[in-house]
Amino acid sequence: MTYQRKVILDELRGVTSHPTADEIYQIVKKKLSKISMGTVYRNLEVLSKKGLLQKIDISGKQMRFDGNVNKHYHVRCIKCGRVDDIFFKPLEDLEKKLQDKSDFLLLGHSLELSGLCPECK
Ligand SMILES: [Zn+2]
Ligand SMILES: [Zn+2]
């Protein structure tokens, strides 16, 4: 792993804010002043393919990144857009029940919860 890639991953793992690529670039630039936006994007892509980070697709917004690759759920504030983790074991029962309703072979699911964060509520 290149040094740049390591710094990107370390910084991402150090936050729980689920930053966008732009935000990661701003954070990483403090350590690697010469790094370009393109390099950050490319490295995020490689790290995601290797399974070292998670890309999370929050409805209607920019792609966000998560340094925690264990399965967990996300809750999004409908007012300010903050995304927090909800640690709860994957609802495998739900998949089993839904399998009966679909001809697809179900391999997983994503569930995004929404609400108001402590500051907005
Ligand atoms: Zn909020
Ligand atoms: Zn998360």
Short mmCIF file of C-alpha atoms and ligand atoms in Angstrom, two decimals:
data_model
loop_
_atom_site.label_atom_id
_atom_site.label_comp_id
_atom_site.label_asym_id
_atom_site.label_seq_id
_atom_site.Cartn_x
_atom_site.Cartn_y
_atom_site.Cartn_z
CA MET A 1 0.00 0.00 0.00
CA THR A 2 1.32 3.43 -0.89
CA TYR A 3 1.91 5.99 1.83
CA GLN A 4 -0.79 8.25 0.43
CA ARG A 5 -3.31 5.41 0.45
CA LYS A 6 -2.42 4.58 4.05
CA VAL A 7 -2.93 8.19 5.16
CA ILE A 8 -6.33 8.33 3.43
CA LEU A 9 -7.45 5.11 5.10
CA ASP A 10 -6.12 6.13 8.54
CA GLU A 11 -7.87 9.49 8.36
CA LEU A 12 -11.14 7.91 7.26
CA ARG A 13 -10.97 5.35 10.05
CA GLY A 14 -10.39 8.16 12.53
CA VAL A 15 -13.76 9.82 11.88
CA THR A 16 -17.35 8.64 12.22
CA SER A 17 -18.86 11.42 10.13
CA HIS A 18 -19.06 9.42 6.87
CA PRO A 19 -17.33 12.14 4.84
CA THR A 20 -17.72 12.76 1.12
CA ALA A 21 -14.68 12.52 -1.19
CA ASP A 22 -14.37 16.34 -1.04
CA GLU A 23 -14.31 16.30 2.74
CA ILE A 24 -11.72 13.50 2.79
CA TYR A 25 -9.60 15.56 0.40
CA GLN A 26 -9.77 18.55 2.78
CA ILE A 27 -8.72 16.36 5.74
CA VAL A 28 -5.91 14.55 3.90
CA LYS A 29 -4.53 17.76 2.40
CA LYS A 30 -3.50 18.88 5.89
CA LYS A 31 -1.04 15.97 6.00
CA LEU A 32 -0.18 15.65 2.32
CA SER A 33 -0.21 19.19 1.01
CA LYS A 34 0.67 18.15 -2.56
CA ILE A 35 -2.02 15.51 -3.00
CA SER A 36 -4.59 16.13 -5.73
CA MET A 37 -8.33 15.57 -5.67
CA GLY A 38 -7.94 12.99 -8.47
CA THR A 39 -5.45 10.98 -6.42
CA VAL A 40 -7.82 10.97 -3.45
CA TYR A 41 -10.70 9.76 -5.66
CA ARG A 42 -8.55 7.05 -7.24
CA ASN A 43 -7.32 5.79 -3.88
CA LEU A 44 -10.84 5.74 -2.42
CA GLU A 45 -11.90 3.64 -5.39
CA VAL A 46 -9.01 1.18 -4.92
CA LEU A 47 -9.58 0.93 -1.14
CA SER A 48 -13.27 0.27 -1.74
CA LYS A 49 -12.53 -2.50 -4.28
CA LYS A 50 -10.17 -4.10 -1.78
CA GLY A 51 -12.95 -4.05 0.82
CA LEU A 52 -11.00 -1.76 3.17
CA LEU A 53 -13.70 0.88 3.22
CA GLN A 54 -17.39 1.09 2.45
CA LYS A 55 -19.03 3.41 -0.01
CA ILE A 56 -22.41 4.47 1.21
CA ASP A 57 -25.05 5.76 -1.08
CA ILE A 58 -27.24 8.09 0.92
CA SER A 59 -30.39 9.06 -0.93
CA GLY A 60 -29.99 11.99 -3.30
CA LYS A 61 -26.65 13.13 -1.89
CA GLN A 62 -22.99 12.77 -2.78
CA MET A 63 -21.38 9.38 -2.19
CA ARG A 64 -20.02 9.08 1.33
CA PHE A 65 -17.29 6.86 2.71
CA ASP A 66 -17.09 4.77 5.85
CA GLY A 67 -13.88 3.36 7.34
CA ASN A 68 -15.91 0.79 9.27
CA VAL A 69 -16.46 -2.21 7.01
CA ASN A 70 -18.49 -4.25 9.50
CA LYS A 71 -22.17 -4.45 8.67
CA HIS A 72 -24.18 -1.74 10.36
CA TYR A 73 -27.02 0.63 9.63
CA HIS A 74 -27.06 4.35 8.98
CA VAL A 75 -29.39 7.09 10.07
CA ARG A 76 -29.52 10.39 8.21
CA CYS A 77 -30.74 13.69 9.62
CA ILE A 78 -33.38 15.09 7.25
CA LYS A 79 -32.51 18.64 8.32
CA CYS A 80 -28.69 18.94 8.33
CA GLY A 81 -27.68 15.75 6.48
CA ARG A 82 -25.57 14.31 9.31
CA VAL A 83 -25.10 10.54 9.02
CA ASP A 84 -24.55 8.42 12.13
CA ASP A 85 -24.06 4.71 12.69
CA ILE A 86 -26.59 2.40 14.24
CA PHE A 87 -24.93 -0.79 15.36
CA PHE A 88 -27.43 -3.60 15.09
CA LYS A 89 -26.98 -7.09 13.79
CA PRO A 90 -28.06 -7.51 10.15
CA LEU A 91 -31.74 -8.36 9.82
CA GLU A 92 -31.21 -11.74 8.18
CA ASP A 93 -34.70 -12.91 9.14
CA LEU A 94 -36.11 -10.10 7.06
CA GLU A 95 -34.16 -11.30 4.01
CA LYS A 96 -35.39 -14.84 4.53
CA LYS A 97 -38.99 -13.67 4.75
CA LEU A 98 -38.66 -11.42 1.71
CA GLN A 99 -37.03 -14.19 -0.32
CA ASP A 100 -40.43 -15.90 -0.53
CA LYS A 101 -41.83 -12.79 -2.20
CA SER A 102 -39.22 -12.46 -4.93
CA ASP A 103 -37.87 -14.54 -7.83
CA PHE A 104 -34.48 -12.93 -7.29
CA LEU A 105 -31.88 -14.71 -5.22
CA LEU A 106 -31.49 -12.17 -2.43
CA LEU A 107 -27.88 -11.60 -1.36
CA GLY A 108 -28.18 -8.59 0.90
CA HIS A 109 -30.03 -5.42 1.69
CA SER A 110 -29.42 -1.85 2.64
CA LEU A 111 -31.58 0.10 4.99
CA GLU A 112 -31.34 3.81 5.53
CA LEU A 113 -33.12 5.29 8.49
CA SER A 114 -33.97 8.96 8.60
CA GLY A 115 -34.85 11.33 11.38
CA LEU A 116 -33.65 14.37 13.29
CA CYS A 117 -30.21 14.44 14.91
CA PRO A 118 -29.75 15.61 18.54
CA GLU A 119 -28.95 19.18 17.40
CA CYS A 120 -31.93 19.45 15.03
CA LYS A 121 -34.66 17.77 17.04
ZN ZN B 1 -29.39 17.47 12.05
ZN ZN B 2 -21.14 3.85 9.16
#
